[in-house]
Short mmCIF file of C-alpha atoms in Angstrom, two decimals:
data_model
loop_
_atom_site.label_atom_id
_atom_site.label_comp_id
_atom_site.label_asym_id
_atom_site.label_seq_id
_atom_site.Cartn_x
_atom_site.Cartn_y
_atom_site.Cartn_z
CA UNK A 1 11.44 -44.65 -54.05
CA UNK A 2 14.15 -42.01 -54.06
CA UNK A 3 13.27 -38.36 -53.35
CA UNK A 4 13.64 -37.64 -57.06
CA UNK A 5 11.28 -40.48 -57.98
CA UNK A 6 8.76 -39.33 -55.38
CA UNK A 7 8.81 -35.76 -56.68
CA UNK A 8 8.42 -36.86 -60.30
CA UNK A 9 5.63 -39.25 -59.37
CA UNK A 10 3.76 -36.47 -57.54
CA UNK A 11 4.37 -34.22 -60.53
CA UNK A 12 2.78 -36.82 -62.85
CA UNK A 13 -0.36 -36.71 -60.71
CA UNK A 14 -0.35 -32.89 -60.81
CA UNK A 15 -0.05 -32.90 -64.61
CA UNK A 16 -3.02 -35.27 -64.84
CA UNK A 17 -5.20 -32.90 -62.82
CA UNK A 18 -3.78 -29.68 -64.32
CA UNK A 19 -7.01 -28.67 -66.05
CA UNK A 20 -6.98 -25.25 -67.72
CA UNK A 21 -4.22 -23.73 -65.59
CA UNK A 22 -2.08 -23.52 -68.73
CA UNK A 23 -4.17 -20.45 -69.63
CA UNK A 24 -3.06 -18.40 -66.63
CA UNK A 25 -1.41 -15.04 -67.37
CA UNK A 26 2.08 -14.19 -66.16
CA UNK A 27 1.16 -11.10 -64.04
CA UNK A 28 -0.30 -12.12 -60.67
CA UNK A 29 -4.10 -11.98 -60.98
CA UNK A 30 -4.62 -10.65 -57.46
CA UNK A 31 -1.76 -8.13 -57.70
CA UNK A 32 0.20 -8.82 -54.56
CA UNK A 33 3.39 -10.48 -53.34
CA UNK A 34 4.38 -12.33 -50.17
CA UNK A 35 7.91 -12.45 -48.76
CA UNK A 36 8.20 -15.29 -46.27
CA UNK A 37 10.51 -17.95 -44.85
CA UNK A 38 11.64 -21.14 -46.60
CA UNK A 39 10.60 -23.15 -43.50
CA UNK A 40 9.11 -26.50 -44.48
CA UNK A 41 6.12 -26.05 -42.18
CA UNK A 42 4.95 -22.95 -44.05
CA UNK A 43 2.76 -23.30 -47.13
CA UNK A 44 1.95 -19.71 -48.15
CA UNK A 45 -0.57 -20.84 -50.77
CA UNK A 46 -2.47 -22.63 -48.04
CA UNK A 47 -2.05 -20.17 -45.17
CA UNK A 48 -2.95 -17.15 -47.33
CA UNK A 49 -5.45 -18.78 -49.70
CA UNK A 50 -3.56 -18.59 -53.01
CA UNK A 51 -4.47 -20.43 -56.18
CA UNK A 52 -2.01 -20.78 -59.03
CA UNK A 53 -1.74 -17.44 -60.81
CA UNK A 54 -2.73 -15.27 -57.83
CA UNK A 55 0.40 -13.82 -56.26
CA UNK A 56 4.19 -13.78 -56.26
CA UNK A 57 5.81 -15.75 -53.44
CA UNK A 58 9.39 -14.95 -52.46
CA UNK A 59 11.04 -17.18 -49.86
CA UNK A 60 14.44 -17.34 -48.20
CA UNK A 61 15.91 -18.30 -44.83
CA UNK A 62 13.94 -16.12 -42.41
CA UNK A 63 11.80 -14.34 -45.00
CA UNK A 64 14.30 -11.49 -44.78
CA UNK A 65 14.35 -8.34 -46.91
CA UNK A 66 17.73 -9.21 -48.40
CA UNK A 67 19.04 -7.45 -51.49
CA UNK A 68 17.82 -10.42 -53.50
CA UNK A 69 14.32 -10.24 -52.02
CA UNK A 70 14.22 -6.55 -52.92
CA UNK A 71 15.40 -7.39 -56.46
CA UNK A 72 12.45 -9.76 -56.70
CA UNK A 73 9.95 -7.31 -55.19
CA UNK A 74 11.00 -4.52 -57.55
CA UNK A 75 10.56 -6.84 -60.56
CA UNK A 76 7.22 -7.95 -59.09
CA UNK A 77 6.00 -4.36 -58.94
CA UNK A 78 7.69 -2.61 -61.84
CA UNK A 79 7.27 -5.30 -64.50
CA UNK A 80 4.42 -7.47 -63.24
CA UNK A 81 2.20 -4.99 -61.46
CA UNK A 82 1.89 -6.12 -57.84
CA UNK A 83 0.73 -3.22 -55.68
CA UNK A 84 0.67 -4.63 -52.13
CA UNK A 85 3.26 -6.68 -50.31
CA UNK A 86 3.36 -8.87 -47.19
CA UNK A 87 6.41 -9.62 -45.04
CA UNK A 88 5.67 -12.76 -43.02
CA UNK A 89 8.16 -14.22 -40.56
CA UNK A 90 7.17 -17.02 -38.19
CA UNK A 91 7.36 -18.40 -34.68
CA UNK A 92 9.91 -21.11 -33.87
CA UNK A 93 12.11 -19.96 -36.77
CA UNK A 94 15.49 -21.64 -37.15
CA UNK A 95 17.01 -18.20 -37.71
CA UNK A 96 16.46 -17.47 -34.00
CA UNK A 97 18.57 -20.44 -32.92
CA UNK A 98 21.97 -19.25 -34.03
CA UNK A 99 24.12 -16.20 -34.64
CA UNK A 100 26.62 -15.32 -37.35
CA UNK A 101 29.40 -16.48 -35.04
CA UNK A 102 27.73 -19.83 -34.42
CA UNK A 103 27.19 -20.76 -38.07
CA UNK A 104 30.59 -19.42 -39.05
CA UNK A 105 32.18 -21.59 -36.38
CA UNK A 106 30.18 -24.66 -37.41
CA UNK A 107 31.10 -24.22 -41.08
CA UNK A 108 34.74 -23.67 -40.21
CA UNK A 109 34.64 -26.93 -38.24
CA UNK A 110 33.17 -29.10 -41.01
CA UNK A 111 30.73 -29.01 -43.90
CA UNK A 112 28.60 -31.82 -42.53
CA UNK A 113 25.16 -31.26 -41.04
CA UNK A 114 25.20 -30.18 -37.39
CA UNK A 115 22.85 -31.68 -34.82
CA UNK A 116 20.15 -29.64 -33.10
CA UNK A 117 19.66 -30.16 -29.41
CA UNK A 118 18.24 -28.24 -26.47
CA UNK A 119 21.49 -26.31 -26.22
CA UNK A 120 21.57 -25.35 -29.88
CA UNK A 121 23.63 -26.75 -32.69
CA UNK A 122 26.56 -29.10 -32.22
CA UNK A 123 28.94 -29.96 -35.00
CA UNK A 124 29.33 -33.69 -35.40
CA UNK A 125 31.20 -33.74 -38.66
CA UNK A 126 34.79 -34.42 -39.45
CA UNK A 127 36.60 -31.60 -41.30
CA UNK A 128 37.56 -29.98 -43.48
CA UNK A 129 35.36 -26.94 -43.06
CA UNK A 130 35.53 -23.55 -44.70
CA UNK A 131 35.96 -19.99 -43.46
CA UNK A 132 33.90 -18.73 -46.42
CA UNK A 133 30.97 -18.37 -44.03
CA UNK A 134 32.79 -15.45 -42.41
CA UNK A 135 32.02 -13.39 -45.50
CA UNK A 136 28.25 -13.98 -45.43
CA UNK A 137 25.73 -12.02 -43.39
CA UNK A 138 23.40 -14.83 -42.35
CA UNK A 139 20.51 -12.46 -41.46
CA UNK A 140 19.68 -14.22 -38.21
CA UNK A 141 16.71 -13.11 -36.10
CA UNK A 142 16.90 -12.08 -32.44
CA UNK A 143 13.29 -10.88 -32.10
CA UNK A 144 10.54 -11.72 -34.58
CA UNK A 145 8.43 -8.59 -34.29
CA UNK A 146 11.56 -6.47 -34.57
CA UNK A 147 12.80 -8.39 -37.60
CA UNK A 148 9.49 -7.95 -39.40
CA UNK A 149 9.46 -4.23 -38.62
CA UNK A 150 13.08 -3.78 -39.69
CA UNK A 151 12.44 -5.60 -42.95
CA UNK A 152 9.31 -3.59 -43.74
CA UNK A 153 11.25 -0.42 -42.95
CA UNK A 154 14.12 -1.47 -45.25
CA UNK A 155 11.73 -2.21 -48.11
CA UNK A 156 9.81 1.07 -47.67
CA UNK A 157 13.05 3.06 -47.55
CA UNK A 158 14.49 1.49 -50.71
CA UNK A 159 14.92 4.06 -53.50
CA UNK A 160 13.28 1.73 -56.06
CA UNK A 161 10.14 1.20 -53.95
CA UNK A 162 7.41 3.82 -54.45
CA UNK A 163 6.17 5.25 -51.17
CA UNK A 164 2.55 4.37 -51.95
CA UNK A 165 2.94 0.57 -51.79
CA UNK A 166 1.45 -0.78 -48.58
CA UNK A 167 3.58 -3.44 -46.89
CA UNK A 168 1.87 -5.53 -44.21
CA UNK A 169 3.94 -7.10 -41.45
CA UNK A 170 2.81 -10.43 -39.99
CA UNK A 171 4.09 -13.39 -37.98
CA UNK A 172 2.86 -16.88 -38.83
CA UNK A 173 2.25 -19.09 -35.81
CA UNK A 174 3.45 -22.61 -36.67
CA UNK A 175 1.46 -24.01 -33.72
CA UNK A 176 -1.93 -22.82 -34.99
CA UNK A 177 -1.53 -21.71 -38.62
CA UNK A 178 -2.61 -18.17 -37.63
CA UNK A 179 -1.23 -14.96 -39.17
CA UNK A 180 -0.65 -12.42 -36.39
CA UNK A 181 -0.19 -8.77 -37.25
CA UNK A 182 2.90 -6.85 -36.16
CA UNK A 183 1.26 -3.44 -35.69
CA UNK A 184 4.53 -1.47 -35.64
CA UNK A 185 5.52 -3.03 -38.97
CA UNK A 186 2.19 -2.38 -40.62
CA UNK A 187 2.28 1.21 -39.40
CA UNK A 188 5.65 1.67 -41.08
CA UNK A 189 4.44 -0.26 -44.11
CA UNK A 190 1.30 1.82 -44.61
CA UNK A 191 3.11 5.14 -44.32
CA UNK A 192 3.98 7.04 -47.44
CA UNK B 1 -13.00 -7.11 -49.62
CA UNK B 2 -9.48 -5.73 -49.69
CA UNK B 3 -6.52 -7.99 -50.43
CA UNK B 4 -5.60 -7.89 -46.75
CA UNK B 5 -9.12 -8.89 -45.71
CA UNK B 6 -9.16 -11.70 -48.26
CA UNK B 7 -5.83 -13.08 -47.04
CA UNK B 8 -6.90 -12.94 -43.39
CA UNK B 9 -10.24 -14.54 -44.19
CA UNK B 10 -8.48 -17.39 -46.04
CA UNK B 11 -6.12 -17.70 -43.10
CA UNK B 12 -9.07 -18.07 -40.71
CA UNK B 13 -10.27 -21.02 -42.76
CA UNK B 14 -6.77 -22.55 -42.72
CA UNK B 15 -6.57 -22.21 -38.93
CA UNK B 16 -9.93 -23.96 -38.59
CA UNK B 17 -8.67 -26.95 -40.59
CA UNK B 18 -5.13 -26.92 -39.19
CA UNK B 19 -5.44 -30.26 -37.39
CA UNK B 20 -2.26 -31.56 -35.79
CA UNK B 21 0.19 -29.68 -38.01
CA UNK B 22 1.32 -27.76 -34.93
CA UNK B 23 3.29 -30.88 -34.02
CA UNK B 24 5.55 -30.76 -37.08
CA UNK B 25 9.29 -30.59 -36.44
CA UNK B 26 11.45 -27.77 -37.75
CA UNK B 27 13.86 -29.89 -39.89
CA UNK B 28 12.25 -30.86 -43.21
CA UNK B 29 10.85 -34.38 -42.80
CA UNK B 30 11.79 -35.44 -46.33
CA UNK B 31 15.24 -33.85 -46.21
CA UNK B 32 15.31 -31.82 -49.39
CA UNK B 33 15.05 -28.25 -50.66
CA UNK B 34 13.66 -26.66 -53.82
CA UNK B 35 14.94 -23.40 -55.31
CA UNK B 36 12.39 -22.04 -57.76
CA UNK B 37 10.86 -18.88 -59.21
CA UNK B 38 8.43 -16.52 -57.42
CA UNK B 39 6.10 -16.73 -60.47
CA UNK B 40 2.46 -16.72 -59.39
CA UNK B 41 1.61 -19.70 -61.62
CA UNK B 42 4.03 -21.98 -59.77
CA UNK B 43 2.91 -23.78 -56.63
CA UNK B 44 5.89 -25.94 -55.64
CA UNK B 45 3.91 -27.77 -52.96
CA UNK B 46 1.43 -28.83 -55.61
CA UNK B 47 3.79 -29.48 -58.52
CA UNK B 48 6.24 -31.47 -56.38
CA UNK B 49 3.80 -33.05 -53.92
CA UNK B 50 4.82 -31.37 -50.68
CA UNK B 51 2.85 -31.41 -47.46
CA UNK B 52 3.59 -28.96 -44.67
CA UNK B 53 6.81 -30.03 -42.96
CA UNK B 54 8.30 -31.86 -45.94
CA UNK B 55 10.87 -29.60 -47.61
CA UNK B 56 12.42 -26.16 -47.70
CA UNK B 57 11.20 -23.93 -50.53
CA UNK B 58 13.34 -20.98 -51.62
CA UNK B 59 11.90 -18.61 -54.23
CA UNK B 60 13.08 -15.46 -55.96
CA UNK B 61 12.70 -13.80 -59.35
CA UNK B 62 13.84 -16.51 -61.76
CA UNK B 63 14.68 -19.14 -59.15
CA UNK B 64 18.28 -18.02 -59.48
CA UNK B 65 21.25 -19.21 -57.40
CA UNK B 66 21.84 -15.74 -55.98
CA UNK B 67 24.07 -15.18 -52.96
CA UNK B 68 20.88 -15.06 -50.88
CA UNK B 69 19.62 -18.37 -52.26
CA UNK B 70 22.98 -19.93 -51.42
CA UNK B 71 22.79 -18.45 -47.90
CA UNK B 72 19.43 -20.19 -47.55
CA UNK B 73 20.63 -23.50 -49.03
CA UNK B 74 23.66 -23.62 -46.74
CA UNK B 75 21.43 -23.03 -43.69
CA UNK B 76 19.05 -25.69 -45.04
CA UNK B 77 21.84 -28.24 -45.23
CA UNK B 78 24.19 -27.35 -42.40
CA UNK B 79 21.63 -26.60 -39.70
CA UNK B 80 18.47 -28.37 -40.85
CA UNK B 81 19.81 -31.43 -42.60
CA UNK B 82 18.55 -31.32 -46.19
CA UNK B 83 20.69 -33.58 -48.36
CA UNK B 84 19.29 -33.13 -51.90
CA UNK B 85 18.37 -29.95 -53.74
CA UNK B 86 16.36 -29.03 -56.83
CA UNK B 87 16.84 -25.97 -59.04
CA UNK B 88 13.61 -25.43 -60.99
CA UNK B 89 13.22 -22.59 -63.50
CA UNK B 90 10.19 -22.43 -65.79
CA UNK B 91 8.92 -21.75 -69.28
CA UNK B 92 7.45 -18.34 -70.11
CA UNK B 93 9.45 -16.75 -67.28
CA UNK B 94 9.28 -12.97 -66.97
CA UNK B 95 13.05 -12.94 -66.50
CA UNK B 96 13.42 -13.81 -70.21
CA UNK B 97 11.51 -10.70 -71.30
CA UNK B 98 14.00 -8.04 -70.30
CA UNK B 99 17.68 -7.28 -69.78
CA UNK B 100 19.55 -5.29 -67.16
CA UNK B 101 19.54 -2.32 -69.53
CA UNK B 102 15.77 -2.52 -70.04
CA UNK B 103 14.81 -2.58 -66.37
CA UNK B 104 17.44 0.02 -65.50
CA UNK B 105 15.99 2.30 -68.16
CA UNK B 106 12.42 1.71 -67.03
CA UNK B 107 13.30 2.43 -63.39
CA UNK B 108 15.23 5.55 -64.37
CA UNK B 109 12.16 6.74 -66.27
CA UNK B 110 9.66 6.31 -63.44
CA UNK B 111 8.83 4.08 -60.47
CA UNK B 112 5.37 3.25 -61.76
CA UNK B 113 4.46 -0.17 -63.16
CA UNK B 114 5.36 -0.62 -66.84
CA UNK B 115 2.97 -2.20 -69.33
CA UNK B 116 3.71 -5.53 -71.01
CA UNK B 117 2.95 -5.82 -74.70
CA UNK B 118 4.05 -7.96 -77.60
CA UNK B 119 7.12 -5.74 -77.98
CA UNK B 120 8.13 -6.02 -74.35
CA UNK B 121 7.75 -3.53 -71.54
CA UNK B 122 6.76 0.10 -72.05
CA UNK B 123 7.02 2.69 -69.31
CA UNK B 124 3.76 4.55 -68.87
CA UNK B 125 4.54 6.33 -65.64
CA UNK B 126 5.39 9.93 -64.97
CA UNK B 127 8.73 10.46 -63.20
CA UNK B 128 10.67 10.73 -61.06
CA UNK B 129 12.55 7.49 -61.47
CA UNK B 130 15.79 6.30 -59.88
CA UNK B 131 19.18 5.25 -61.21
CA UNK B 132 19.59 2.90 -58.24
CA UNK B 133 18.66 0.02 -60.55
CA UNK B 134 22.04 0.50 -62.26
CA UNK B 135 23.70 -1.01 -59.20
CA UNK B 136 21.65 -4.21 -59.17
CA UNK B 137 22.36 -7.36 -61.17
CA UNK B 138 18.82 -8.37 -62.09
CA UNK B 139 19.81 -11.99 -62.94
CA UNK B 140 17.77 -12.10 -66.13
CA UNK B 141 17.55 -15.29 -68.20
CA UNK B 142 18.48 -15.61 -71.86
CA UNK B 143 18.11 -19.39 -72.14
CA UNK B 144 16.31 -21.54 -69.57
CA UNK B 145 18.30 -24.73 -69.86
CA UNK B 146 21.52 -22.71 -69.70
CA UNK B 147 20.35 -20.75 -66.66
CA UNK B 148 19.45 -23.94 -64.79
CA UNK B 149 22.83 -25.47 -65.63
CA UNK B 150 24.71 -22.31 -64.66
CA UNK B 151 22.88 -22.12 -61.35
CA UNK B 152 23.49 -25.77 -60.53
CA UNK B 153 27.15 -25.28 -61.41
CA UNK B 154 27.39 -22.20 -59.18
CA UNK B 155 25.83 -24.06 -56.25
CA UNK B 156 28.05 -27.12 -56.69
CA UNK B 157 31.17 -24.95 -56.92
CA UNK B 158 30.40 -22.95 -53.78
CA UNK B 159 32.99 -23.54 -51.04
CA UNK B 160 30.26 -24.06 -48.41
CA UNK B 161 28.47 -26.77 -50.41
CA UNK B 162 29.78 -30.32 -49.87
CA UNK B 163 30.50 -32.09 -53.15
CA UNK B 164 28.27 -35.03 -52.29
CA UNK B 165 24.95 -33.15 -52.37
CA UNK B 166 23.03 -34.02 -55.53
CA UNK B 167 21.40 -31.03 -57.22
CA UNK B 168 18.74 -31.80 -59.82
CA UNK B 169 18.06 -29.31 -62.61
CA UNK B 170 14.52 -29.03 -63.99
CA UNK B 171 12.28 -26.69 -65.98
CA UNK B 172 8.61 -26.41 -65.03
CA UNK B 173 6.28 -26.14 -68.02
CA UNK B 174 3.55 -23.61 -67.12
CA UNK B 175 1.39 -24.92 -69.99
CA UNK B 176 1.15 -28.48 -68.66
CA UNK B 177 2.41 -28.51 -65.06
CA UNK B 178 5.20 -30.92 -66.06
CA UNK B 179 8.73 -30.92 -64.62
CA UNK B 180 11.22 -31.46 -67.46
CA UNK B 181 14.78 -32.50 -66.67
CA UNK B 182 17.75 -30.45 -67.87
CA UNK B 183 20.19 -33.34 -68.35
CA UNK B 184 23.29 -31.13 -68.52
CA UNK B 185 22.35 -29.55 -65.20
CA UNK B 186 21.66 -32.84 -63.49
CA UNK B 187 24.96 -34.21 -64.76
CA UNK B 188 26.77 -31.28 -63.17
CA UNK B 189 24.59 -31.56 -60.07
CA UNK B 190 25.25 -35.27 -59.55
CA UNK B 191 29.00 -34.95 -59.94
CA UNK B 192 31.23 -34.90 -56.90
#
């Protein structure tokens, strides 16, 4: 089966077991939101115990507090009533394995997928590439605890975020499934 | 229990049943990525049949192809090898219930949560608000099929996206759990 066929087949099974979930309301029942990484190993519903209807989940490369994540958080709060937020980065994140210069160079070399090895990424493609990557801030991560704290600080300092919203900073350990607090981040995130 | 205590308690249970998932590799095992909405009623792992390690999941308000979503998709492809992407918006999306003017007005009025009623959102907070919302494109949705098609088109036209990547356009029906194809979007997304 193709990927598309597999996804649609799984969806058929989900529809068959859907039950009364069609009755769920739009605002998150448990009134919170999670910002986390797109990493395939992370399932926020599973690691945080979410059922359908419980909480907003925002995901991007790194789980970073990008402008777009803040757009989503402000909508989550202002229109749909979430009152507590989590920022959850994770160990062994791909965003730690490169820098803006590295991905810009790889993209300029070719648009084919690079290979990961012990020494980092190697471009194996044949051109043409694009220099458009030079104009993107890739939001890479040098230190996880620092990135969580910086992102919580950015969210708390945003003029559209009320000071009273607690923001909890955590790191997800992909080796164990455990959420580990980043105390500096939570301290910033509870202030207000 | 507080929300934080509930999440950490659920996480404890997840850790206890984690099994051998610590062995999963960073690149998505099934080589694809899903861009979808943060809506609490959507669980992409469940509606698309994903296990931990299978696929990247990118989520924001609306599931829109924002600059940040494209940053994430390019990383997903170039560094972590996904080769097929889905754009999945959904019925009864909050992004259909307001316009840039509406949310800008609500945020200028106060930073407290607005109430949803049959006539839309009403601000019930006491000021001060902020005009900072005037500088954000909220990426609202007027028509779901059109928004999926526009987003697929934007992704396919991006200079860092190789033309050969298929992008499938779907709408998730929150009443039934069903993924419904947007044929115009898939046509655009398969071209190249």
